[in-house]
Structure formats: structure tokens, C-alpha cells
Amino acid sequence: MGWLMFTPGFLWRRVFNRKTLFSRPAAGMATDASWLSPAEREQLLMELKATGWVELEERDALYKELHFKTFNQAFGFMSRVALQAEKMNHHPEWFNVYNKVQITLTTHDCGGLSKKDIRLAKFIDKVALTM
């Protein structure tokens, strides 16, 4: 983006205006970053709790701790999840020591659990089964 240094200010403002930098979905459009309805939440969390996810008491988030045979296996798992998280533009909070990975999922945009968290949790479970 070195060309920006030599681009006249008026052109730069036309290309990178506030609307293009901070665009939001149109009103009424559903997004995965919206809160879960109480019925959705109950059903979806019941499914995830059956696979080892727990709700955190101190905040609206899901937590899971996974153990692998080796550090390489844990790191490989994290790499696969990272690629999917980047595609979804939804990144987990996680911590890794040797063969242990601790994951917390929440959606900061809506201040709690969303459909994005559910989708990523299901993907994480699917990847963990293959490791």
C-alpha cells in the first residue's frame, strides 16, 4: 500500500471512506453474530455440553479443555482450527501448554454467545475427533 503515500488526499478519501471501512449489515439482515434465542440456546448448548463444552459462570461464553498425545498433535489441531476461524472471521480465545489446549468461545460484537460460537464449537469437536 505504498502507493497511498503518493496519492492525493481527495482520492484517498474517496477510495477509503468511512462507509467502506466501517460497513455493517443492512437493518433486518440476519448475522451469525446475533444473540441466540432462548429456545436455540437451550437446544444447541445441550448438544455441545454432551461433547464436553461448559458454560462459564463469570461471562456468557463456552469453554472446553482438550488433551492430545503430543505437542505436535495439539499444535496441528490449533492450526486447523485457526484456518477455519480466519475463514469465519471469528477467533477463539485459547491457551496451549504442551499437549493441552484450553478454548473459550464468545462473540464480542454482541457481548455473549452467538451462532458463530456454536458453528466454531461444532467444527472444533469435529477436528478433535480426527486427531
Tab-separated table of N, CA, C and O in Angstrom:
chain	number	residue	atom	x	y	z
A	1	MET	N	0.814	-1.183	0.000
A	1	MET	CA	0.000	0.000	0.000
A	1	MET	C	0.860	1.250	0.000
A	1	MET	O	0.436	2.304	0.414
A	2	GLY	N	2.099	1.129	-0.493
A	2	GLY	CA	2.970	2.277	-0.573
A	2	GLY	C	2.438	3.362	-1.491
A	2	GLY	O	2.762	4.533	-1.315
A	3	TRP	N	1.594	2.999	-2.464
A	3	TRP	CA	1.045	3.993	-3.382
A	3	TRP	C	0.185	5.013	-2.662
A	3	TRP	O	-0.004	6.119	-3.125
A	4	LEU	N	-0.308	4.662	-1.468
A	4	LEU	CA	-1.139	5.602	-0.718
A	4	LEU	C	-0.360	6.837	-0.300
A	4	LEU	O	-0.919	7.916	-0.195
A	5	MET	N	0.946	6.675	-0.069
A	5	MET	CA	1.744	7.810	0.368
A	5	MET	C	1.770	8.907	-0.695
A	5	MET	O	1.904	10.073	-0.378
A	6	PHE	N	1.661	8.524	-1.954
A	6	PHE	CA	1.771	9.489	-3.040
A	6	PHE	C	0.436	9.806	-3.697
A	6	PHE	O	0.389	10.494	-4.685
A	7	THR	N	-0.646	9.275	-3.142
A	7	THR	CA	-1.974	9.517	-3.691
A	7	THR	C	-2.534	10.810	-3.112
A	7	THR	O	-2.467	11.016	-1.908
A	8	PRO	N	-3.069	11.693	-3.956
A	8	PRO	CA	-3.664	12.924	-3.424
A	8	PRO	C	-4.730	12.591	-2.378
A	8	PRO	O	-5.465	11.615	-2.504
A	9	GLY	N	-4.811	13.431	-1.354
A	9	GLY	CA	-5.736	13.203	-0.247
A	9	GLY	C	-7.176	13.018	-0.667
A	9	GLY	O	-7.879	12.170	-0.153
A	10	PHE	N	-7.629	13.800	-1.642
A	10	PHE	CA	-9.034	13.684	-2.049
A	10	PHE	C	-9.316	12.315	-2.642
A	10	PHE	O	-10.371	11.745	-2.430
A	11	LEU	N	-8.368	11.730	-3.390
A	11	LEU	CA	-8.566	10.406	-3.972
A	11	LEU	C	-8.552	9.350	-2.869
A	11	LEU	O	-9.377	8.451	-2.844
A	12	TRP	N	-7.623	9.465	-1.936
A	12	TRP	CA	-7.531	8.512	-0.829
A	12	TRP	C	-8.844	8.496	-0.059
A	12	TRP	O	-9.358	7.457	0.296
A	13	ARG	N	-9.419	9.691	0.200
A	13	ARG	CA	-10.684	9.755	0.934
A	13	ARG	C	-11.825	9.132	0.143
A	13	ARG	O	-12.737	8.563	0.710
A	14	ARG	N	-11.784	9.214	-1.182
A	14	ARG	CA	-12.848	8.613	-1.994
A	14	ARG	C	-12.735	7.095	-1.988
A	14	ARG	O	-13.731	6.395	-2.000
A	15	VAL	N	-11.516	6.566	-1.997
A	15	VAL	CA	-11.322	5.112	-2.027
A	15	VAL	C	-11.588	4.500	-0.650
A	15	VAL	O	-12.232	3.474	-0.532
A	16	PHE	N	-11.089	5.129	0.389
A	16	PHE	CA	-11.201	4.593	1.746
A	16	PHE	C	-12.046	5.521	2.612
A	16	PHE	O	-11.567	6.111	3.554
A	17	ASN	N	-13.295	5.640	2.281
A	17	ASN	CA	-14.149	6.494	3.099
A	17	ASN	C	-14.681	5.721	4.298
A	17	ASN	O	-14.529	4.512	4.405
A	18	ARG	N	-15.298	6.415	5.197
A	18	ARG	CA	-15.795	5.808	6.429
A	18	ARG	C	-16.793	4.684	6.165
A	18	ARG	O	-16.821	3.688	6.872
A	19	LYS	N	-17.596	4.817	5.124
A	19	LYS	CA	-18.588	3.776	4.828
A	19	LYS	C	-17.930	2.460	4.456
A	19	LYS	O	-18.388	1.401	4.849
A	20	THR	N	-16.851	2.502	3.651
A	20	THR	CA	-16.224	1.243	3.244
A	20	THR	C	-15.437	0.625	4.384
A	20	THR	O	-15.323	-0.589	4.469
A	21	LEU	N	-14.901	1.446	5.287
A	21	LEU	CA	-14.117	0.902	6.386
A	21	LEU	C	-14.985	0.326	7.498
A	21	LEU	O	-14.625	-0.639	8.143
A	22	PHE	N	-16.130	0.947	7.732
A	22	PHE	CA	-16.967	0.542	8.856
A	22	PHE	C	-18.356	0.128	8.404
A	22	PHE	O	-19.347	0.545	8.963
A	23	SER	N	-18.443	-0.697	7.390
A	23	SER	CA	-19.760	-1.092	6.901
A	23	SER	C	-20.373	-2.125	7.831
A	23	SER	O	-19.678	-2.924	8.435
A	24	ARG	N	-21.673	-2.082	7.936
A	24	ARG	CA	-22.431	-3.024	8.772
A	24	ARG	C	-23.527	-3.634	7.915
A	24	ARG	O	-23.941	-3.043	6.929
A	25	PRO	N	-24.040	-4.784	8.300
A	25	PRO	CA	-25.144	-5.353	7.548
A	25	PRO	C	-26.355	-4.429	7.594
A	25	PRO	O	-26.568	-3.733	8.585
A	26	ALA	N	-27.134	-4.467	6.534
A	26	ALA	CA	-28.343	-3.639	6.480
A	26	ALA	C	-29.307	-4.068	7.574
A	26	ALA	O	-29.320	-5.224	8.004
A	27	ALA	N	-30.118	-3.149	8.036
A	27	ALA	CA	-31.088	-3.453	9.092
A	27	ALA	C	-31.985	-4.605	8.657
A	27	ALA	O	-32.416	-4.672	7.524
A	28	GLY	N	-32.225	-5.510	9.562
A	28	GLY	CA	-33.101	-6.633	9.266
A	28	GLY	C	-32.369	-7.848	8.716
A	28	GLY	O	-32.929	-8.917	8.635
A	29	MET	N	-31.087	-7.685	8.319
A	29	MET	CA	-30.334	-8.830	7.804
A	29	MET	C	-29.842	-9.670	8.968
A	29	MET	O	-29.326	-9.151	9.949
A	30	ALA	N	-30.005	-10.958	8.869
A	30	ALA	CA	-29.549	-11.848	9.930
A	30	ALA	C	-28.037	-12.001	9.840
A	30	ALA	O	-27.481	-12.085	8.754
A	31	THR	N	-27.369	-12.020	10.984
A	31	THR	CA	-25.943	-12.279	11.014
A	31	THR	C	-25.681	-13.373	12.029
A	31	THR	O	-26.459	-13.570	12.965
A	32	ASP	N	-24.553	-14.054	11.871
A	32	ASP	CA	-24.183	-15.086	12.830
A	32	ASP	C	-23.721	-14.494	14.148
A	32	ASP	O	-23.544	-15.201	15.117
A	33	ALA	N	-23.491	-13.174	14.177
A	33	ALA	CA	-23.020	-12.534	15.399
A	33	ALA	C	-24.164	-12.079	16.291
A	33	ALA	O	-23.954	-11.388	17.260
A	34	SER	N	-25.386	-12.471	15.969
A	34	SER	CA	-26.512	-12.074	16.802
A	34	SER	C	-26.704	-13.080	17.931
A	34	SER	O	-26.318	-14.234	17.825
A	35	TRP	N	-27.297	-12.613	19.008
A	35	TRP	CA	-27.561	-13.489	20.142
A	35	TRP	C	-28.442	-14.651	19.740
A	35	TRP	O	-29.233	-14.569	18.817
A	36	LEU	N	-28.333	-15.711	20.507
A	36	LEU	CA	-29.189	-16.874	20.310
A	36	LEU	C	-30.513	-16.637	21.026
A	36	LEU	O	-30.534	-16.086	22.129
A	37	SER	N	-31.599	-17.080	20.414
A	37	SER	CA	-32.885	-17.011	21.112
A	37	SER	C	-32.832	-18.002	22.273
A	37	SER	O	-32.043	-18.956	22.247
A	38	PRO	N	-33.663	-17.826	23.285
A	38	PRO	CA	-33.655	-18.765	24.416
A	38	PRO	C	-33.862	-20.217	23.980
A	38	PRO	O	-33.216	-21.124	24.498
A	39	ALA	N	-34.762	-20.445	23.014
A	39	ALA	CA	-35.015	-21.820	22.553
A	39	ALA	C	-33.793	-22.382	21.823
A	39	ALA	O	-33.398	-23.533	22.055
A	40	GLU	N	-33.200	-21.574	20.932
A	40	GLU	CA	-31.991	-22.010	20.221
A	40	GLU	C	-30.873	-22.309	21.211
A	40	GLU	O	-30.187	-23.321	21.105
A	41	ARG	N	-30.708	-21.407	22.143
A	41	ARG	CA	-29.631	-21.536	23.132
A	41	ARG	C	-29.751	-22.836	23.922
A	41	ARG	O	-28.790	-23.570	24.078
A	42	GLU	N	-30.956	-23.125	24.399
A	42	GLU	CA	-31.170	-24.332	25.204
A	42	GLU	C	-30.839	-25.590	24.405
A	42	GLU	O	-30.122	-26.469	24.876
A	43	GLN	N	-31.364	-25.663	23.188
A	43	GLN	CA	-31.141	-26.857	22.367
A	43	GLN	C	-29.681	-27.005	21.966
A	43	GLN	O	-29.085	-28.072	22.121
A	44	LEU	N	-29.079	-25.930	21.450
A	44	LEU	CA	-27.706	-26.006	20.947
A	44	LEU	C	-26.698	-26.221	22.067
A	44	LEU	O	-25.734	-26.981	21.897
A	45	LEU	N	-26.903	-25.590	23.204
A	45	LEU	CA	-25.966	-25.780	24.315
A	45	LEU	C	-26.064	-27.180	24.897
A	45	LEU	O	-25.062	-27.732	25.349
A	46	MET	N	-27.259	-27.761	24.878
A	46	MET	CA	-27.416	-29.126	25.363
A	46	MET	C	-26.564	-30.081	24.499
A	46	MET	O	-25.881	-30.957	25.026
A	47	GLU	N	-26.588	-29.868	23.182
A	47	GLU	CA	-25.787	-30.698	22.277
A	47	GLU	C	-24.293	-30.530	22.552
A	47	GLU	O	-23.546	-31.515	22.589
A	48	LEU	N	-23.850	-29.284	22.750
A	48	LEU	CA	-22.431	-29.025	22.983
A	48	LEU	C	-21.970	-29.510	24.354
A	48	LEU	O	-20.854	-30.011	24.494
A	49	LYS	N	-22.824	-29.384	25.354
A	49	LYS	CA	-22.464	-29.863	26.690
A	49	LYS	C	-22.245	-31.370	26.686
A	49	LYS	O	-21.405	-31.888	27.422
A	50	ALA	N	-22.967	-32.062	25.822
A	50	ALA	CA	-22.803	-33.517	25.708
A	50	ALA	C	-21.420	-33.884	25.172
A	50	ALA	O	-20.956	-35.007	25.366
A	51	THR	N	-20.755	-32.945	24.498
A	51	THR	CA	-19.411	-33.208	23.960
A	51	THR	C	-18.310	-32.579	24.805
A	51	THR	O	-17.152	-32.535	24.387
A	52	GLY	N	-18.668	-32.076	26.000
A	52	GLY	CA	-17.650	-31.585	26.919
A	52	GLY	C	-17.528	-30.077	27.059
A	52	GLY	O	-16.711	-29.598	27.837
A	53	TRP	N	-18.324	-29.318	26.337
A	53	TRP	CA	-18.300	-27.859	26.481
A	53	TRP	C	-19.042	-27.480	27.758
A	53	TRP	O	-20.030	-28.121	28.118
A	54	VAL	N	-18.574	-26.447	28.439
A	54	VAL	CA	-19.259	-25.946	29.636
A	54	VAL	C	-19.481	-24.442	29.483
A	54	VAL	O	-18.709	-23.749	28.835
A	55	GLU	N	-20.578	-23.973	30.100
A	55	GLU	CA	-20.835	-22.533	30.132
A	55	GLU	C	-20.045	-21.936	31.288
A	55	GLU	O	-20.039	-22.479	32.381
A	56	LEU	N	-19.396	-20.812	31.023
A	56	LEU	CA	-18.667	-20.133	32.084
A	56	LEU	C	-19.643	-19.336	32.941
A	56	LEU	O	-20.578	-18.728	32.420
A	57	GLU	N	-19.425	-19.356	34.249
A	57	GLU	CA	-20.306	-18.624	35.160
A	57	GLU	C	-20.028	-17.124	35.140
A	57	GLU	O	-20.940	-16.321	35.270
A	58	GLU	N	-18.759	-16.755	34.952
A	58	GLU	CA	-18.382	-15.351	35.068
A	58	GLU	C	-18.662	-14.517	33.821
A	58	GLU	O	-18.607	-13.295	33.857
A	59	ARG	N	-18.974	-15.174	32.697
A	59	ARG	CA	-19.313	-14.446	31.471
A	59	ARG	C	-20.071	-15.352	30.523
A	59	ARG	O	-20.091	-16.566	30.698
A	60	ASP	N	-20.704	-14.763	29.521
A	60	ASP	CA	-21.501	-15.535	28.568
A	60	ASP	C	-20.562	-16.125	27.517
A	60	ASP	O	-20.323	-15.533	26.471
A	61	ALA	N	-20.011	-17.286	27.833
A	61	ALA	CA	-19.020	-17.919	26.968
A	61	ALA	C	-19.039	-19.428	27.174
A	61	ALA	O	-19.523	-19.923	28.190
A	62	LEU	N	-18.482	-20.134	26.195
A	62	LEU	CA	-18.303	-21.587	26.265
A	62	LEU	C	-16.832	-21.894	26.485
A	62	LEU	O	-15.958	-21.181	25.977
A	63	TYR	N	-16.555	-22.978	27.184
A	63	TYR	CA	-15.169	-23.360	27.490
A	63	TYR	C	-15.007	-24.860	27.307
A	63	TYR	O	-15.899	-25.635	27.649
A	64	LYS	N	-13.831	-25.237	26.783
A	64	LYS	CA	-13.512	-26.663	26.665
A	64	LYS	C	-12.005	-26.834	26.773
A	64	LYS	O	-11.239	-26.008	26.278
A	65	GLU	N	-11.614	-27.915	27.431
A	65	GLU	CA	-10.201	-28.247	27.538
A	65	GLU	C	-9.975	-29.573	26.834
A	65	GLU	O	-10.700	-30.541	27.084
A	66	LEU	N	-9.003	-29.579	25.942
A	66	LEU	CA	-8.699	-30.787	25.175
A	66	LEU	C	-7.271	-31.241	25.474
A	66	LEU	O	-6.374	-30.406	25.662
A	67	HIS	N	-7.077	-32.551	25.488
A	67	HIS	CA	-5.758	-33.132	25.725
A	67	HIS	C	-5.402	-34.011	24.535
A	67	HIS	O	-6.222	-34.809	24.069
A	68	PHE	N	-4.178	-33.872	24.069
A	68	PHE	CA	-3.682	-34.639	22.927
A	68	PHE	C	-2.486	-35.471	23.377
A	68	PHE	O	-1.961	-35.287	24.481
A	69	LYS	N	-2.030	-36.376	22.521
A	69	LYS	CA	-0.906	-37.244	22.882
A	69	LYS	C	0.411	-36.470	22.944
A	69	LYS	O	1.251	-36.747	23.791
A	70	THR	N	0.585	-35.514	22.028
A	70	THR	CA	1.854	-34.784	21.939
A	70	THR	C	1.601	-33.300	21.676
A	70	THR	O	0.492	-32.897	21.315
A	71	PHE	N	2.660	-32.528	21.812
A	71	PHE	CA	2.582	-31.113	21.470
A	71	PHE	C	2.294	-30.938	19.987
A	71	PHE	O	1.491	-30.087	19.597
A	72	ASN	N	2.929	-31.744	19.145
A	72	ASN	CA	2.703	-31.632	17.698
A	72	ASN	C	1.239	-31.856	17.343
A	72	ASN	O	0.685	-31.179	16.476
A	73	GLN	N	0.618	-32.806	17.996
A	73	GLN	CA	-0.797	-33.079	17.736
A	73	GLN	C	-1.659	-31.891	18.190
A	73	GLN	O	-2.581	-31.470	17.480
A	74	ALA	N	-1.349	-31.323	19.351
A	74	ALA	CA	-2.099	-30.160	19.848
A	74	ALA	C	-1.915	-28.967	18.910
A	74	ALA	O	-2.874	-28.269	18.579
A	75	PHE	N	-0.690	-28.764	18.466
A	75	PHE	CA	-0.408	-27.628	17.589
A	75	PHE	C	-1.065	-27.821	16.222
A	75	PHE	O	-1.587	-26.883	15.632
A	76	GLY	N	-1.066	-29.056	15.725
A	76	GLY	CA	-1.747	-29.352	14.464
A	76	GLY	C	-3.237	-29.076	14.564
A	76	GLY	O	-3.848	-28.504	13.655
A	77	PHE	N	-3.819	-29.463	15.687
A	77	PHE	CA	-5.239	-29.176	15.941
A	77	PHE	C	-5.484	-27.673	15.920
A	77	PHE	O	-6.408	-27.186	15.269
A	78	MET	N	-4.654	-26.932	16.624
A	78	MET	CA	-4.821	-25.481	16.689
A	78	MET	C	-4.671	-24.845	15.303
A	78	MET	O	-5.396	-23.904	14.968
A	79	SER	N	-3.771	-25.372	14.507
A	79	SER	CA	-3.585	-24.834	13.150
A	79	SER	C	-4.833	-25.030	12.303
A	79	SER	O	-5.250	-24.133	11.576
A	80	ARG	N	-5.423	-26.205	12.385
A	80	ARG	CA	-6.648	-26.469	11.611
A	80	ARG	C	-7.791	-25.568	12.070
A	80	ARG	O	-8.534	-25.025	11.257
A	81	VAL	N	-7.926	-25.385	13.385
A	81	VAL	CA	-8.973	-24.510	13.907
A	81	VAL	C	-8.692	-23.062	13.505
A	81	VAL	O	-9.606	-22.324	13.140
A	82	ALA	N	-7.427	-22.658	13.536
A	82	ALA	CA	-7.074	-21.282	13.179
A	82	ALA	C	-7.455	-20.960	11.734
A	82	ALA	O	-7.949	-19.868	11.448
A	83	LEU	N	-7.244	-21.891	10.827
A	83	LEU	CA	-7.612	-21.660	9.429
A	83	LEU	C	-9.118	-21.471	9.274
A	83	LEU	O	-9.582	-20.591	8.549
A	84	GLN	N	-9.891	-22.293	9.964
A	84	GLN	CA	-11.352	-22.164	9.908
A	84	GLN	C	-11.802	-20.870	10.579
A	84	GLN	O	-12.686	-20.181	10.080
A	85	ALA	N	-11.201	-20.542	11.712
A	85	ALA	CA	-11.563	-19.313	12.425
A	85	ALA	C	-11.307	-18.094	11.548
A	85	ALA	O	-12.105	-17.154	11.536
A	86	GLU	N	-10.225	-18.111	10.808
A	86	GLU	CA	-9.915	-16.996	9.911
A	86	GLU	C	-10.953	-16.890	8.799
A	86	GLU	O	-11.400	-15.793	8.463
A	87	LYS	N	-11.364	-18.034	8.257
A	87	LYS	CA	-12.413	-18.028	7.221
A	87	LYS	C	-13.716	-17.447	7.772
A	87	LYS	O	-14.431	-16.737	7.082
A	88	MET	N	-14.022	-17.779	9.021
A	88	MET	CA	-15.263	-17.321	9.650
A	88	MET	C	-15.137	-15.901	10.202
A	88	MET	O	-16.136	-15.314	10.597
A	89	ASN	N	-13.909	-15.407	10.272
A	89	ASN	CA	-13.625	-14.130	10.935
A	89	ASN	C	-14.156	-14.164	12.373
A	89	ASN	O	-14.824	-13.252	12.847
A	90	HIS	N	-13.853	-15.263	13.038
A	90	HIS	CA	-14.293	-15.466	14.423
A	90	HIS	C	-13.206	-16.235	15.152
A	90	HIS	O	-13.026	-17.435	14.913
A	91	HIS	N	-12.478	-15.568	16.008
A	91	HIS	CA	-11.266	-16.135	16.570
A	91	HIS	C	-11.449	-16.521	18.034
A	91	HIS	O	-11.955	-15.718	18.826
A	92	PRO	N	-11.031	-17.729	18.386
A	92	PRO	CA	-11.193	-18.190	19.767
A	92	PRO	C	-10.169	-17.545	20.688
A	92	PRO	O	-9.117	-17.090	20.251
A	93	GLU	N	-10.500	-17.527	21.958
A	93	GLU	CA	-9.508	-17.233	22.985
A	93	GLU	C	-8.975	-18.605	23.377
A	93	GLU	O	-9.759	-19.496	23.697
A	94	TRP	N	-7.663	-18.789	23.305
A	94	TRP	CA	-7.148	-20.101	23.668
A	94	TRP	C	-5.786	-20.020	24.297
A	94	TRP	O	-5.084	-19.024	24.212
A	95	PHE	N	-5.447	-21.119	24.963
A	95	PHE	CA	-4.201	-21.220	25.704
A	95	PHE	C	-3.681	-22.634	25.490
A	95	PHE	O	-4.441	-23.596	25.549
A	96	ASN	N	-2.378	-22.744	25.243
A	96	ASN	CA	-1.783	-24.043	24.961
A	96	ASN	C	-0.519	-24.235	25.798
A	96	ASN	O	0.337	-23.366	25.834
A	97	VAL	N	-0.452	-25.364	26.491
A	97	VAL	CA	0.773	-25.800	27.145
A	97	VAL	C	0.947	-27.265	26.784
A	97	VAL	O	0.082	-28.094	27.064
A	98	TYR	N	2.074	-27.556	26.129
A	98	TYR	CA	2.423	-28.884	25.659
A	98	TYR	C	1.259	-29.550	24.935
A	98	TYR	O	0.931	-29.174	23.823
A	99	ASN	N	0.613	-30.537	25.550
A	99	ASN	CA	-0.442	-31.289	24.842
A	99	ASN	C	-1.855	-30.840	25.233
A	99	ASN	O	-2.824	-31.458	24.845
A	100	LYS	N	-1.958	-29.756	25.991
A	100	LYS	CA	-3.255	-29.289	26.471
A	100	LYS	C	-3.638	-27.998	25.745
A	100	LYS	O	-2.842	-27.078	25.620
A	101	VAL	N	-4.904	-27.930	25.288
A	101	VAL	CA	-5.441	-26.722	24.654
A	101	VAL	C	-6.730	-26.348	25.382
A	101	VAL	O	-7.640	-27.165	25.499
A	102	GLN	N	-6.784	-25.122	25.882
A	102	GLN	CA	-7.978	-24.595	26.536
A	102	GLN	C	-8.590	-23.557	25.605
A	102	GLN	O	-7.895	-22.647	25.147
A	103	ILE	N	-9.886	-23.695	25.332
A	103	ILE	CA	-10.558	-22.821	24.371
A	103	ILE	C	-11.756	-22.154	25.031
A	103	ILE	O	-12.564	-22.819	25.687
A	104	THR	N	-11.885	-20.843	24.809
A	104	THR	CA	-13.065	-20.096	25.236
A	104	THR	C	-13.661	-19.435	24.009
A	104	THR	O	-12.947	-18.804	23.224
A	105	LEU	N	-14.968	-19.598	23.833
A	105	LEU	CA	-15.669	-19.003	22.702
A	105	LEU	C	-16.721	-18.024	23.200
A	105	LEU	O	-17.531	-18.355	24.069
A	106	THR	N	-16.715	-16.842	22.631
A	106	THR	CA	-17.731	-15.826	22.872
A	106	THR	C	-17.678	-14.850	21.703
A	106	THR	O	-16.673	-14.808	20.984
A	107	THR	N	-18.725	-14.101	21.496
A	107	THR	CA	-18.753	-13.130	20.403
A	107	THR	C	-18.758	-11.745	21.005
A	107	THR	O	-19.740	-11.324	21.612
A	108	HIS	N	-17.653	-11.040	20.837
A	108	HIS	CA	-17.513	-9.715	21.432
A	108	HIS	C	-18.472	-8.708	20.799
A	108	HIS	O	-18.925	-7.783	21.471
A	109	ASP	N	-18.803	-8.898	19.515
A	109	ASP	CA	-19.707	-7.973	18.818
A	109	ASP	C	-21.078	-7.896	19.472
A	109	ASP	O	-21.719	-6.860	19.446
A	110	CYS	N	-21.538	-9.012	20.027
A	110	CYS	CA	-22.869	-8.997	20.649
A	110	CYS	C	-22.787	-9.186	22.163
A	110	CYS	O	-23.813	-9.268	22.826
A	111	GLY	N	-21.592	-9.295	22.693
A	111	GLY	CA	-21.437	-9.386	24.139
A	111	GLY	C	-21.836	-10.707	24.739
A	111	GLY	O	-22.225	-10.772	25.895
A	112	GLY	N	-21.753	-11.785	23.980
A	112	GLY	CA	-22.104	-13.094	24.514
A	112	GLY	C	-22.071	-14.157	23.441
A	112	GLY	O	-21.451	-13.989	22.398
A	113	LEU	N	-22.755	-15.260	23.707
A	113	LEU	CA	-22.770	-16.374	22.761
A	113	LEU	C	-23.607	-16.050	21.534
A	113	LEU	O	-24.662	-15.422	21.636
A	114	SER	N	-23.128	-16.525	20.382
A	114	SER	CA	-23.847	-16.315	19.130
A	114	SER	C	-23.768	-17.592	18.294
A	114	SER	O	-23.103	-18.558	18.674
A	115	LYS	N	-24.413	-17.534	17.150
A	115	LYS	CA	-24.373	-18.674	16.229
A	115	LYS	C	-22.964	-18.953	15.752
A	115	LYS	O	-22.608	-20.101	15.479
A	116	LYS	N	-22.133	-17.919	15.665
A	116	LYS	CA	-20.730	-18.121	15.276
A	116	LYS	C	-20.015	-19.025	16.273
A	116	LYS	O	-19.228	-19.880	15.890
A	117	ASP	N	-20.282	-18.826	17.556
A	117	ASP	CA	-19.650	-19.662	18.581
A	117	ASP	C	-20.085	-21.112	18.450
A	117	ASP	O	-19.268	-22.025	18.580
A	118	ILE	N	-21.354	-21.313	18.173
A	118	ILE	CA	-21.882	-22.673	18.020
A	118	ILE	C	-21.241	-23.350	16.814
A	118	ILE	O	-20.794	-24.493	16.901
A	119	ARG	N	-21.182	-22.627	15.692
A	119	ARG	CA	-20.576	-23.194	14.479
A	119	ARG	C	-19.111	-23.538	14.702
A	119	ARG	O	-18.641	-24.605	14.297
A	120	LEU	N	-18.371	-22.647	15.353
A	120	LEU	CA	-16.956	-22.916	15.593
A	120	LEU	C	-16.778	-24.055	16.593
A	120	LEU	O	-15.898	-24.904	16.420
A	121	ALA	N	-17.607	-24.127	17.621
A	121	ALA	CA	-17.521	-25.222	18.600
A	121	ALA	C	-17.763	-26.571	17.923
A	121	ALA	O	-17.048	-27.551	18.194
A	122	LYS	N	-18.733	-26.633	17.037
A	122	LYS	CA	-19.002	-27.888	16.322
A	122	LYS	C	-17.833	-28.261	15.417
A	122	LYS	O	-17.471	-29.441	15.310
A	123	PHE	N	-17.228	-27.260	14.771
A	123	PHE	CA	-16.059	-27.533	13.940
A	123	PHE	C	-14.907	-28.046	14.810
A	123	PHE	O	-14.221	-29.009	14.447
A	124	ILE	N	-14.696	-27.421	15.951
A	124	ILE	CA	-13.628	-27.843	16.866
A	124	ILE	C	-13.837	-29.289	17.294
A	124	ILE	O	-12.889	-30.088	17.311
A	125	ASP	N	-15.063	-29.655	17.627
A	125	ASP	CA	-15.363	-31.039	18.011
A	125	ASP	C	-15.051	-32.009	16.873
A	125	ASP	O	-14.500	-33.088	17.087
A	126	LYS	N	-15.417	-31.610	15.654
A	126	LYS	CA	-15.182	-32.475	14.503
A	126	LYS	C	-13.684	-32.680	14.274
A	126	LYS	O	-13.228	-33.809	14.063
A	127	VAL	N	-12.896	-31.624	14.382
A	127	VAL	CA	-11.446	-31.720	14.194
A	127	VAL	C	-10.828	-32.552	15.305
A	127	VAL	O	-9.957	-33.393	15.055
A	128	ALA	N	-11.262	-32.338	16.532
A	128	ALA	CA	-10.702	-33.076	17.666
A	128	ALA	C	-10.899	-34.583	17.517
A	128	ALA	O	-10.039	-35.367	17.931
A	129	LEU	N	-12.011	-34.989	16.918
A	129	LEU	CA	-12.264	-36.418	16.710
A	129	LEU	C	-11.301	-37.046	15.716
A	129	LEU	O	-11.061	-38.252	15.754
A	130	THR	N	-10.741	-36.243	14.824
A	130	THR	CA	-9.832	-36.778	13.795
A	130	THR	C	-8.380	-36.815	14.255
A	130	THR	O	-7.529	-37.354	13.547
A	131	MET	N	-8.094	-36.238	15.407
A	131	MET	CA	-6.701	-36.151	15.865
A	131	MET	C	-6.312	-37.381	16.672
A	131	MET	O	-7.048	-37.986	17.348
